[in-house]
Short mmCIF file of C-alpha atoms in Angstrom, two decimals:
data_model
loop_
_atom_site.label_atom_id
_atom_site.label_comp_id
_atom_site.label_asym_id
_atom_site.label_seq_id
_atom_site.Cartn_x
_atom_site.Cartn_y
_atom_site.Cartn_z
CA MET A 15 8.38 -90.19 22.66
CA VAL A 16 10.26 -88.53 25.63
CA GLU A 17 13.21 -86.82 25.18
CA GLU A 18 15.01 -85.48 28.54
CA LEU A 19 17.21 -82.51 27.31
CA LEU A 20 17.87 -80.67 30.47
CA ASN A 21 19.20 -82.13 33.56
CA VAL A 22 20.45 -80.77 36.57
CA GLN A 23 21.82 -83.20 39.34
CA SER A 24 22.41 -81.74 42.92
CA VAL A 25 23.12 -78.37 42.37
CA ARG A 26 24.15 -75.96 45.25
CA VAL A 27 24.92 -72.23 44.76
CA CYS A 28 26.02 -69.78 47.24
CA TYR A 29 26.82 -66.06 47.63
CA GLY A 30 29.90 -66.30 49.57
CA GLU A 31 29.06 -68.32 52.86
CA SER A 32 25.30 -68.07 52.43
CA GLU A 33 23.41 -70.90 50.44
CA ALA A 34 21.20 -69.99 48.42
CA ILE A 35 20.21 -73.51 46.71
CA ALA A 36 21.03 -76.28 49.01
CA SER A 37 20.38 -79.17 46.65
CA ILE A 38 18.20 -79.14 43.45
CA SER A 39 17.56 -82.14 40.96
CA MET A 40 15.29 -81.62 38.39
CA SER A 41 14.88 -82.81 34.82
CA VAL A 42 13.32 -81.10 31.79
CA ASN A 43 12.04 -83.01 28.71
CA LYS A 44 11.90 -81.92 25.36
CA GLY A 45 8.55 -79.73 24.32
CA GLU A 46 7.79 -79.15 28.05
CA ILE A 47 6.84 -76.33 29.71
CA VAL A 48 7.72 -76.21 33.26
CA ALA A 49 7.19 -73.74 36.01
CA VAL A 50 9.38 -72.75 39.39
CA MET A 51 7.49 -71.26 41.78
CA GLY A 52 8.31 -69.59 44.95
CA LEU A 53 8.00 -66.86 46.99
CA ASN A 54 10.96 -64.03 46.78
CA GLY A 55 14.39 -65.01 48.24
CA MET A 56 13.62 -68.71 47.69
CA GLY A 57 16.07 -69.35 45.11
CA LYS A 58 14.49 -68.77 41.78
CA THR A 59 16.27 -66.55 40.25
CA THR A 60 19.46 -68.11 41.74
CA LEU A 61 18.58 -71.50 40.13
CA MET A 62 18.06 -69.62 36.60
CA LYS A 63 21.07 -67.37 36.63
CA ALA A 64 22.88 -71.09 37.23
CA LEU A 65 21.35 -72.83 34.38
CA ILE A 66 22.52 -69.90 31.95
CA GLY A 67 26.06 -70.53 33.92
CA LEU A 68 25.47 -66.35 35.19
CA LEU A 69 26.37 -67.80 38.78
CA MET A 70 28.74 -70.89 39.09
CA PRO A 71 27.14 -73.82 41.20
CA ARG A 72 29.44 -74.73 43.99
CA SER A 73 28.55 -78.55 43.14
CA GLY A 74 26.59 -80.86 41.38
CA THR A 75 26.18 -81.02 37.25
CA VAL A 76 24.13 -79.01 34.65
CA THR A 77 23.60 -81.18 31.32
CA LEU A 78 21.80 -80.16 28.01
CA SER A 79 21.12 -83.09 25.81
CA GLY A 80 23.78 -85.41 27.67
CA ARG A 81 26.45 -82.69 27.46
CA GLU A 82 27.88 -81.49 30.28
CA ILE A 83 27.46 -77.41 30.76
CA THR A 84 28.04 -76.92 34.63
CA ARG A 85 31.44 -74.74 33.80
CA ALA A 86 30.64 -73.17 30.64
CA GLU A 87 30.43 -69.66 29.94
CA PRO A 88 26.79 -68.32 29.26
CA PHE A 89 27.53 -67.32 25.83
CA GLU A 90 29.00 -70.97 25.30
CA ARG A 91 25.82 -71.96 26.35
CA VAL A 92 23.81 -69.94 24.17
CA ALA A 93 25.63 -71.80 21.36
CA LEU A 94 24.35 -74.81 22.64
CA GLY A 95 20.59 -74.20 22.84
CA LEU A 96 20.38 -72.42 26.10
CA ALA A 97 18.59 -68.79 26.17
CA TYR A 98 17.70 -66.71 28.98
CA VAL A 99 15.24 -63.96 29.75
CA PRO A 100 15.87 -62.53 32.90
CA GLN A 101 14.13 -60.84 35.68
CA GLY A 102 13.67 -57.45 35.06
CA ARG A 103 14.38 -57.83 31.08
CA MET A 104 17.59 -56.01 31.01
CA VAL A 105 17.17 -55.28 27.48
CA PHE A 106 20.07 -53.04 26.33
CA PRO A 107 18.77 -49.26 27.02
CA THR A 108 20.57 -46.99 24.17
CA LEU A 109 20.22 -49.95 21.37
CA THR A 110 17.49 -49.59 19.12
CA VAL A 111 14.85 -52.68 19.51
CA GLU A 112 16.52 -54.04 16.43
CA GLU A 113 19.78 -54.23 17.38
CA ASN A 114 18.97 -55.48 21.20
CA VAL A 115 17.16 -58.42 18.87
CA GLN A 116 20.36 -58.90 16.82
CA THR A 117 22.29 -59.19 20.13
CA GLY A 118 20.92 -62.73 20.59
CA LEU A 119 21.72 -63.80 16.48
CA PRO A 120 24.64 -66.44 16.40
CA PRO A 121 27.95 -64.32 15.96
CA GLY A 122 28.35 -62.55 12.64
CA THR A 123 25.09 -62.56 11.38
CA ARG A 124 22.52 -59.40 11.35
CA GLU A 125 19.68 -60.71 9.79
CA VAL A 126 16.27 -61.06 12.21
CA PRO A 127 13.97 -64.12 11.19
CA ALA A 128 10.63 -62.59 9.89
CA GLN A 129 9.19 -65.29 12.73
CA ILE A 130 10.64 -63.36 15.52
CA TYR A 131 8.52 -59.81 14.50
CA ARG A 132 5.66 -62.64 13.93
CA PHE A 133 5.33 -63.21 16.93
CA PHE A 134 5.78 -60.05 18.28
CA PRO A 135 4.47 -57.51 15.41
CA VAL A 136 4.67 -54.22 17.90
CA LEU A 137 8.81 -54.86 17.69
CA LEU A 138 8.55 -54.47 14.57
CA GLU A 139 6.92 -51.18 14.45
CA MET A 140 9.41 -49.83 16.80
CA LYS A 141 12.51 -51.31 15.52
CA LYS A 142 13.69 -47.98 15.19
CA ARG A 143 13.56 -46.81 18.81
CA ARG A 144 15.65 -47.01 21.43
CA ALA A 145 14.67 -49.99 24.04
CA GLY A 146 15.40 -48.10 27.15
CA ASN A 147 11.89 -46.38 25.62
CA LEU A 148 9.80 -48.76 25.97
CA SER A 149 6.75 -49.48 28.17
CA GLY A 150 7.38 -52.56 30.65
CA GLY A 151 5.34 -55.11 28.56
CA GLN A 152 7.01 -54.10 25.29
CA GLN A 153 10.57 -54.48 26.90
CA GLN A 154 9.55 -57.51 28.26
CA GLN A 155 8.35 -59.15 24.61
CA LEU A 156 11.92 -57.62 23.43
CA ALA A 157 14.07 -59.86 25.64
CA ILE A 158 12.08 -62.37 24.85
CA ALA A 159 12.30 -61.88 21.14
CA ARG A 160 16.17 -61.22 21.95
CA ALA A 161 16.38 -64.64 23.46
CA LEU A 162 14.69 -66.32 20.39
CA ALA A 163 16.91 -64.95 18.11
CA SER A 164 19.59 -67.36 19.12
CA GLY A 165 17.22 -70.43 18.03
CA PRO A 166 17.24 -71.86 21.21
CA ARG A 167 16.12 -75.36 22.19
CA VAL A 168 15.42 -74.38 25.82
CA LEU A 169 13.93 -70.81 27.11
CA LEU A 170 14.77 -69.84 30.74
CA LEU A 171 12.35 -66.70 31.58
CA ASP A 172 12.74 -65.30 35.19
CA GLU A 173 9.89 -63.91 36.12
CA PRO A 174 8.32 -62.88 33.32
CA THR A 175 5.22 -61.51 34.77
CA GLU A 176 6.97 -59.16 37.02
CA GLY A 177 5.77 -55.62 36.97
CA ILE A 178 3.39 -56.30 34.18
CA GLN A 179 -0.65 -55.39 33.93
CA PRO A 180 -2.87 -58.18 34.02
CA SER A 181 -4.34 -58.37 30.92
CA ILE A 182 -0.95 -58.59 29.52
CA ILE A 183 0.17 -61.12 31.75
CA LYS A 184 -2.85 -63.19 30.09
CA GLU A 185 -1.49 -62.22 26.27
CA LEU A 186 2.15 -63.20 27.32
CA ALA A 187 0.49 -66.98 28.18
CA VAL A 188 -0.60 -67.40 24.85
CA GLN A 189 1.95 -65.97 23.27
CA LEU A 190 4.53 -68.39 24.89
CA LYS A 191 2.36 -71.56 24.26
CA GLN A 192 2.24 -70.30 20.18
CA ILE A 193 5.67 -70.09 20.48
CA ARG A 194 6.56 -73.35 22.02
CA ASP A 195 4.02 -74.65 19.87
CA GLU A 196 5.60 -73.22 16.46
CA VAL A 197 9.14 -73.43 17.50
CA GLY A 198 9.05 -76.83 19.57
CA LEU A 199 10.76 -75.00 21.82
CA THR A 200 11.25 -76.23 25.79
CA ILE A 201 10.48 -73.33 28.33
CA VAL A 202 11.61 -73.37 32.09
CA VAL A 203 9.64 -70.24 33.57
CA SER A 204 10.22 -69.22 37.37
CA GLU A 205 6.85 -67.54 38.59
CA GLN A 206 5.28 -66.15 41.69
CA VAL A 207 1.76 -65.78 40.15
CA LEU A 208 0.04 -69.01 40.22
CA SER A 209 -2.73 -68.51 37.69
CA PHE A 210 0.03 -67.49 35.34
CA ALA A 211 1.80 -70.49 36.20
CA LEU A 212 -1.11 -73.01 35.58
CA SER A 213 -1.96 -71.28 32.67
CA VAL A 214 1.17 -72.09 30.23
CA ALA A 215 2.97 -74.47 32.34
CA ASP A 216 2.35 -78.71 31.98
CA ARG A 217 4.69 -79.22 35.09
CA ILE A 218 4.98 -77.06 38.69
CA ILE A 219 8.01 -76.95 40.67
CA VAL A 220 7.92 -75.45 43.84
CA LEU A 221 10.85 -74.15 45.60
CA ASN A 222 10.90 -73.26 49.07
CA ARG A 223 14.32 -72.11 51.02
CA GLY A 224 16.71 -73.46 47.99
CA ALA A 225 15.33 -76.72 47.84
CA ILE A 226 11.92 -78.66 45.82
CA VAL A 227 9.09 -79.21 48.07
CA HIS A 228 6.43 -80.05 45.82
CA GLN A 229 6.67 -81.08 42.32
CA SER A 230 3.42 -82.02 40.02
CA PRO A 231 1.91 -82.25 36.47
CA ARG A 232 -0.94 -79.25 36.07
CA GLU A 233 -3.49 -81.80 35.86
CA GLY A 234 -2.76 -82.96 39.38
CA VAL A 235 -2.06 -79.81 40.78
CA ASP A 236 -3.55 -79.63 44.50
CA GLU A 237 -4.10 -75.55 43.96
CA GLU A 238 -4.53 -75.36 47.57
CA SER A 239 -1.67 -76.89 49.03
CA VAL A 240 0.58 -75.24 46.56
CA GLY A 241 -1.49 -71.82 47.36
CA LYS A 242 -0.46 -72.21 50.73
CA LEU A 243 3.60 -72.53 49.78
CA LEU A 244 3.04 -69.44 47.86
CA SER A 245 1.65 -67.76 50.87
CA ILE A 246 3.32 -65.76 53.46
CA MET B 14 44.19 -8.60 6.42
CA ASN B 15 42.40 -9.63 9.45
CA ALA B 16 39.98 -12.24 7.70
CA ALA B 17 42.82 -13.80 6.27
CA ILE B 18 44.89 -13.94 10.15
CA TRP B 19 41.41 -15.71 11.04
CA ALA B 20 41.20 -18.22 8.36
CA MET B 21 44.96 -19.18 8.97
CA GLN B 22 44.33 -19.39 12.79
CA ALA B 23 41.18 -21.08 12.68
CA PHE B 24 43.31 -23.63 10.13
CA THR B 25 46.18 -24.07 12.45
CA GLY B 26 43.22 -24.97 14.99
CA LEU B 27 41.92 -27.61 12.50
CA SER B 28 45.34 -29.22 12.48
CA THR B 29 45.45 -30.00 16.25
CA PHE B 30 41.59 -31.01 16.14
CA CYS B 31 42.61 -33.67 13.92
CA VAL B 32 45.43 -34.92 16.27
CA LEU B 33 43.18 -34.58 18.98
CA LEU B 34 39.95 -36.20 17.43
CA LEU B 35 42.13 -39.39 16.27
CA MET B 36 43.38 -39.38 19.72
CA ALA B 37 40.00 -38.98 21.49
CA LEU B 38 38.31 -41.58 19.05
CA GLY B 39 40.53 -44.07 20.27
CA LEU B 40 39.96 -43.08 24.07
CA ALA B 41 36.46 -42.51 23.37
CA ILE B 42 35.91 -46.23 22.52
CA ILE B 43 38.06 -47.42 25.34
CA PHE B 44 37.28 -45.36 28.43
CA GLY B 45 33.76 -44.32 26.72
CA GLN B 46 32.54 -47.51 25.93
CA MET B 47 34.54 -50.00 28.10
CA GLY B 48 35.48 -47.90 31.18
CA VAL B 49 38.96 -48.48 31.21
CA ILE B 50 41.18 -45.58 32.19
CA ASN B 51 44.09 -45.81 29.87
CA MET B 52 46.84 -44.04 30.78
CA ALA B 53 49.12 -45.22 28.44
CA HIS B 54 47.23 -44.05 25.76
CA GLY B 55 49.40 -41.52 24.85
CA GLU B 56 52.14 -43.62 24.34
CA PHE B 57 50.49 -45.94 22.13
CA MET B 58 50.21 -42.67 19.57
CA THR B 59 53.98 -42.34 20.30
CA VAL B 60 54.54 -46.10 18.84
CA GLY B 61 52.49 -44.78 15.69
CA ALA B 62 55.04 -41.94 15.50
CA TYR B 63 58.07 -44.04 15.81
CA THR B 64 56.83 -46.42 13.26
CA THR B 65 56.45 -43.87 11.02
CA TYR B 66 60.23 -42.27 11.28
CA LEU B 67 61.47 -45.79 11.07
CA LEU B 68 59.63 -46.39 7.89
CA SER B 69 60.60 -42.91 6.68
CA GLU B 70 64.35 -43.79 7.52
CA VAL B 71 63.86 -47.49 6.06
CA SER B 72 62.74 -46.00 3.01
CA GLN B 73 65.13 -42.91 2.31
CA ARG B 74 67.88 -45.67 2.84
CA TRP B 75 67.18 -48.87 0.99
CA LEU B 76 63.75 -48.11 -0.68
CA PRO B 77 64.31 -44.83 -2.30
CA GLY B 78 61.07 -45.50 -4.86
CA LEU B 79 58.92 -45.71 -1.98
CA THR B 80 59.85 -42.58 -0.09
CA ASN B 81 57.06 -40.73 -1.95
CA TRP B 82 54.61 -42.68 -0.71
CA TYR B 83 55.71 -44.38 2.48
CA PHE B 84 53.28 -42.36 4.69
CA PHE B 85 50.37 -44.13 3.45
CA LEU B 86 51.89 -47.52 4.08
CA SER B 87 53.15 -46.23 7.96
CA ILE B 88 49.19 -45.34 8.40
CA ALA B 89 48.38 -48.83 8.31
CA VAL B 90 51.72 -50.27 10.22
CA SER B 91 51.05 -48.09 12.51
CA PHE B 92 47.51 -49.03 13.35
CA LEU B 93 48.69 -52.82 12.92
CA LEU B 94 51.70 -52.49 15.12
CA ALA B 95 49.65 -50.64 18.04
CA GLY B 96 47.03 -52.78 17.71
CA ALA B 97 48.63 -55.59 18.10
CA PHE B 98 50.67 -54.01 21.24
CA GLY B 99 47.29 -53.38 22.34
CA LEU B 100 46.10 -56.88 22.03
CA LEU B 101 48.81 -57.85 24.04
CA VAL B 102 48.35 -55.45 26.97
CA GLU B 103 44.68 -56.24 27.15
CA HIS B 104 45.84 -59.98 27.38
CA LEU B 105 48.37 -59.74 30.00
CA MET B 106 47.03 -56.82 32.11
CA ILE B 107 43.91 -55.04 31.61
CA ARG B 108 41.92 -57.90 31.34
CA LYS B 109 42.60 -58.96 34.62
CA LEU B 110 41.76 -55.76 36.19
CA TYR B 111 37.74 -55.07 34.33
CA ARG B 112 36.41 -54.78 37.73
CA ARG B 113 38.79 -52.52 39.24
CA PRO B 114 38.80 -49.34 37.40
CA LEU B 115 41.59 -47.62 40.16
CA ASP B 116 44.03 -50.25 39.66
CA THR B 117 43.56 -49.87 35.83
CA LEU B 118 44.60 -46.35 36.05
CA LEU B 119 47.76 -46.90 38.47
CA ALA B 120 48.67 -50.40 36.17
CA THR B 121 48.30 -48.31 32.50
CA TRP B 122 50.36 -45.80 34.42
CA GLY B 123 52.74 -47.51 35.20
CA LEU B 124 52.68 -49.08 31.65
CA SER B 125 53.29 -45.70 30.01
CA LEU B 126 56.35 -44.86 32.43
CA ILE B 127 57.79 -48.28 30.99
CA MET B 128 57.08 -47.59 27.44
CA GLN B 129 58.29 -44.02 27.86
CA GLN B 130 61.74 -45.38 29.48
CA GLY B 131 61.74 -47.93 26.36
CA PHE B 132 61.53 -45.48 23.69
CA ARG B 133 64.16 -43.77 25.58
CA SER B 134 66.54 -46.34 25.44
CA VAL B 135 65.73 -47.44 21.60
CA PHE B 136 65.43 -44.04 20.15
CA GLY B 137 67.46 -41.83 22.59
CA ALA B 138 65.70 -38.54 24.25
CA ARG B 139 66.55 -36.52 21.61
CA GLU B 140 63.46 -35.53 19.50
CA VAL B 141 63.51 -37.07 15.71
CA SER B 142 61.53 -36.17 12.63
CA ALA B 143 59.97 -38.59 10.17
CA LYS B 144 60.96 -36.91 6.77
CA LEU B 145 58.07 -36.14 5.04
CA PRO B 146 58.03 -36.24 1.07
CA ASP B 147 58.12 -33.63 -0.65
CA TRP B 148 54.09 -33.30 -2.06
CA LEU B 149 53.40 -33.39 1.34
CA MET B 150 55.36 -30.26 2.38
CA GLY B 151 54.39 -27.30 0.14
CA SER B 152 51.15 -25.02 0.90
CA VAL B 153 48.13 -24.32 -0.95
CA LYS B 154 47.79 -20.30 -1.64
CA PRO B 155 43.81 -19.71 -2.08
CA SER B 156 44.61 -15.72 -1.88
CA ALA B 157 47.79 -13.92 -1.69
CA ALA B 158 47.62 -13.56 2.04
CA ILE B 159 46.12 -16.93 3.21
CA ASP B 160 48.73 -20.06 3.33
CA ILE B 161 47.04 -23.29 4.15
CA PRO B 162 49.58 -25.95 4.60
CA ILE B 163 49.25 -29.18 2.36
CA ASN B 164 50.42 -31.54 5.19
CA GLY B 165 47.11 -30.23 7.30
CA LEU B 166 44.91 -31.10 4.63
CA VAL B 167 46.04 -34.32 4.19
CA VAL B 168 45.71 -35.18 8.24
CA ILE B 169 42.08 -33.53 7.76
CA GLY B 170 41.15 -35.96 5.16
CA LEU B 171 42.96 -38.88 7.32
CA THR B 172 40.71 -37.85 10.20
CA ALA B 173 37.52 -37.71 8.09
CA ALA B 174 37.97 -40.73 6.75
CA LEU B 175 38.71 -42.83 9.79
CA THR B 176 35.93 -41.02 11.88
CA ALA B 177 33.54 -42.18 9.07
CA LEU B 178 35.18 -45.95 9.65
CA VAL B 179 35.02 -45.54 13.24
CA PHE B 180 31.43 -44.67 13.16
CA PHE B 181 30.50 -47.39 10.23
CA ALA B 182 32.33 -50.12 12.63
CA LEU B 183 30.17 -49.37 15.64
CA PHE B 184 26.84 -48.41 14.02
CA SER B 185 26.42 -50.64 10.93
CA THR B 186 28.23 -53.85 11.81
CA ARG B 187 27.69 -56.50 13.92
CA PHE B 188 30.85 -56.62 15.52
CA GLY B 189 29.45 -52.44 16.71
CA ILE B 190 26.27 -53.91 17.89
CA ASP B 191 28.16 -56.48 20.37
CA VAL B 192 30.28 -53.51 21.39
CA ARG B 193 27.67 -51.40 22.89
CA ALA B 194 25.62 -54.58 24.21
CA THR B 195 28.94 -55.48 25.92
CA MET B 196 29.65 -51.98 27.49
CA GLN B 197 25.87 -51.46 28.49
CA ASN B 198 25.77 -54.64 30.39
CA ARG B 199 28.87 -57.26 30.39
CA PRO B 200 27.03 -60.24 32.19
CA MET B 201 23.84 -59.66 30.26
CA ALA B 202 25.64 -59.43 26.71
CA SER B 203 27.34 -62.40 27.57
CA ALA B 204 23.93 -64.51 28.26
CA ALA B 205 22.51 -63.15 24.93
CA GLY B 206 24.91 -64.93 23.15
CA ILE B 207 27.88 -62.92 22.75
CA ASN B 208 31.74 -64.19 23.64
CA THR B 209 32.35 -60.45 25.96
CA ALA B 210 36.02 -61.53 26.36
CA ARG B 211 36.63 -61.47 22.70
CA VAL B 212 34.83 -58.15 22.05
CA ASP B 213 36.61 -56.50 25.01
CA ARG B 214 40.16 -57.77 23.63
CA LEU B 215 39.04 -56.55 20.28
CA THR B 216 37.64 -52.98 21.14
CA PHE B 217 40.67 -52.31 23.41
CA GLY B 218 42.87 -53.16 20.42
CA LEU B 219 41.03 -51.33 17.70
CA GLY B 220 41.59 -48.06 20.12
CA CYS B 221 44.98 -48.66 20.20
CA GLY B 222 45.39 -49.17 16.61
CA LEU B 223 43.46 -45.68 16.55
CA ALA B 224 46.43 -44.32 18.80
CA GLY B 225 48.82 -45.75 16.49
CA VAL B 226 47.15 -43.71 13.42
CA ALA B 227 47.12 -40.39 15.21
CA GLY B 228 50.63 -41.19 15.92
CA ALA B 229 51.55 -41.44 12.30
CA ALA B 230 49.64 -37.91 11.41
CA PHE B 231 51.49 -36.22 14.34
CA THR B 232 54.40 -36.60 12.32
CA THR B 233 53.67 -34.30 10.07
CA ILE B 234 52.55 -31.38 12.37
CA GLY B 235 55.19 -31.93 15.35
CA SER B 236 58.78 -33.99 16.10
CA THR B 237 58.54 -37.37 17.98
CA GLY B 238 60.04 -37.84 21.68
CA PRO B 239 59.73 -40.30 23.98
CA THR B 240 56.83 -37.93 25.81
CA SER B 241 54.81 -37.16 22.72
CA GLY B 242 52.39 -38.78 23.30
CA SER B 243 51.92 -38.10 27.30
CA ALA B 244 51.61 -34.71 26.10
CA TYR B 245 48.37 -35.15 24.76
CA ILE B 246 46.82 -37.27 27.14
CA VAL B 247 45.65 -34.99 29.63
CA ASP B 248 43.91 -32.62 26.23
CA THR B 249 42.34 -36.43 25.00
CA PHE B 250 40.99 -37.38 28.12
CA LEU B 251 39.22 -33.63 28.68
CA VAL B 252 38.03 -34.03 24.92
CA VAL B 253 35.89 -37.06 25.67
CA VAL B 254 34.89 -36.46 29.37
CA PHE B 255 33.69 -32.92 27.90
CA GLY B 256 32.16 -34.55 24.81
CA GLY B 257 29.87 -37.05 27.14
CA ALA B 258 31.58 -40.31 27.82
CA GLN B 259 29.26 -42.55 25.53
CA SER B 260 28.51 -40.17 22.36
CA LEU B 261 31.01 -40.03 19.46
CA PHE B 262 29.21 -37.22 18.17
CA GLY B 263 30.19 -35.36 21.49
CA THR B 264 33.52 -36.14 21.19
CA ILE B 265 33.85 -35.00 17.74
CA ALA B 266 32.04 -31.41 18.50
CA SER B 267 34.26 -31.28 21.56
CA ALA B 268 37.43 -31.90 20.18
CA PHE B 269 36.55 -28.81 17.61
CA SER B 270 35.71 -26.80 20.01
CA ILE B 271 38.66 -27.27 22.72
CA ALA B 272 40.99 -27.05 19.51
CA GLN B 273 39.62 -23.96 17.99
CA THR B 274 39.17 -22.44 21.35
CA GLN B 275 42.83 -23.28 22.07
CA ALA B 276 44.33 -21.99 18.60
CA THR B 277 42.24 -18.74 18.24
CA THR B 278 42.95 -17.48 22.07
CA GLU B 279 46.59 -18.56 21.60
CA PHE B 280 46.94 -15.98 19.03
CA PHE B 281 45.82 -13.38 21.05
CA MET B 282 47.79 -14.03 24.28
CA THR B 283 50.36 -16.82 25.33
CA GLY B 284 50.06 -20.35 24.93
CA SER B 285 49.53 -20.72 28.84
CA MET B 286 46.76 -17.95 28.81
CA ALA B 287 45.23 -19.86 25.85
CA LYS B 288 45.33 -23.21 28.36
CA VAL B 289 43.85 -21.19 31.23
CA VAL B 290 40.84 -19.79 28.92
CA THR B 291 40.46 -22.87 27.54
CA LEU B 292 40.03 -25.16 30.96
CA SER B 293 38.18 -22.61 32.67
CA ALA B 294 35.64 -22.55 29.72
CA ILE B 295 35.23 -26.69 29.92
CA ILE B 296 35.10 -26.44 34.04
CA LEU B 297 32.26 -23.91 33.95
CA ILE B 298 29.98 -25.90 31.06
CA LEU B 299 31.26 -29.12 33.32
CA MET B 300 29.86 -27.75 36.61
CA VAL B 301 26.21 -27.06 34.68
CA ARG B 302 26.33 -29.92 31.99
CA PRO B 303 28.42 -32.87 34.48
CA GLN B 304 27.42 -35.55 31.58
CA GLY B 305 29.24 -33.76 29.06
CA LEU B 306 27.67 -31.68 25.88
CA PHE B 307 25.84 -34.62 24.33
CA ALA B 308 24.22 -37.65 26.62
CA LEU B 309 21.72 -40.24 25.17
CA LYS B 310 18.50 -39.66 27.13
CA VAL B 311 17.09 -42.65 27.47
CA ARG B 312 15.03 -44.41 30.38
CA ARG B 313 17.60 -46.70 32.52
#
């Protein structure tokens, strides 16, 4: 049965007078992995920030399982089941790896579920290290672990492959699908790398100048036309 | 003989160190962690000092049975009162200014003037002294020439206990993790699920409460007037900056070195010359190490 989890209805986002997203409507179903693709400056990160609440849309609505969250604070959205991995990872550099994961746990709790370290064994080895001293790939895993710690239903991943070497990108794709299957997660991932998007996503959405210009399930993706939209 | 003078002078330095550290702990949390320049921090200390004075009066007049032990009660009451007042100030003023640090400086300076005048109107301009219980007044004589006051020892014990508590709160509780995460990256902390507005409020309240305890401790070594707290504010900021704004260990080390330099040099020259020596030393060290004594080294 298809159950709609996240719904975005004519969302418009502006930075001051300049419009970053004209109007985006999309819907994400339970268990789906949706890749939002587009070149730099086409609104991917803006869309992700609007979804987690770091930017407030000028107009439009965002609903999570039928509940409107358009104006909710980020931490309120996390409590309702959204989780966010920002572009550039943004781990807390002077906190230890373990403390970074703990920041994602529900308020007042400190016990990190064993499952999280099972997905990312390297974090368990390094749990007493300061997060700022980890490599880029490890920080990416840590940022995902921190997001998973809140026990989310929908995970928002903003450009997870940025600045990470190709072999680790492949590994990341495998890990994401494994997590999705085990936890029953829904994932919205913004991406520039088409091969990565095709290896994880069930559906691909292409943004151009703040609007959706192409949308198709992975099976029917016309790689050539999507590739054209993603090249300069 | 000479050794005895050194020892007693070092102990005087230790008492100054304790009040400085108690003040600086609160400020290290508010300024070091939150980045808020709270010029009224000294007045929160004065709140604690007057609270102790009031409780000593109350216990003498109406509750003679309490006279010996009111001091411990007043530590708790000072913490709660200064902390509650801090929460109120955060709610009415500070939280609207988090993105405007220089405005905070002006606003809290104004607040400190208002509070000083408030103290003057209520308690008068003359300095008052809390009556210390008898057991606090004596001194210990480990040798004929050395005289260690008991009130100093109590303040040292109090400082050690409180410092340990602050360390525990910041480094071994979930609240501490939330505080440190919020201070490093406020939007990201919120996106990780932390109610950052609540964390800010509690952190500010905790810092002000600690200043209140510093005030209670202060009554054992000096008399309380409307401007008692503001006399300490510059030294306290110095301690926090010198120690390295993000590091509590740095705060302790810097409070210790500043207080000891001050106390030992004071013995050999005038008070103002001692200040000149201390300040010059700090300026020289900060020129070489602008990040302060202790700074965490991580990739950012």
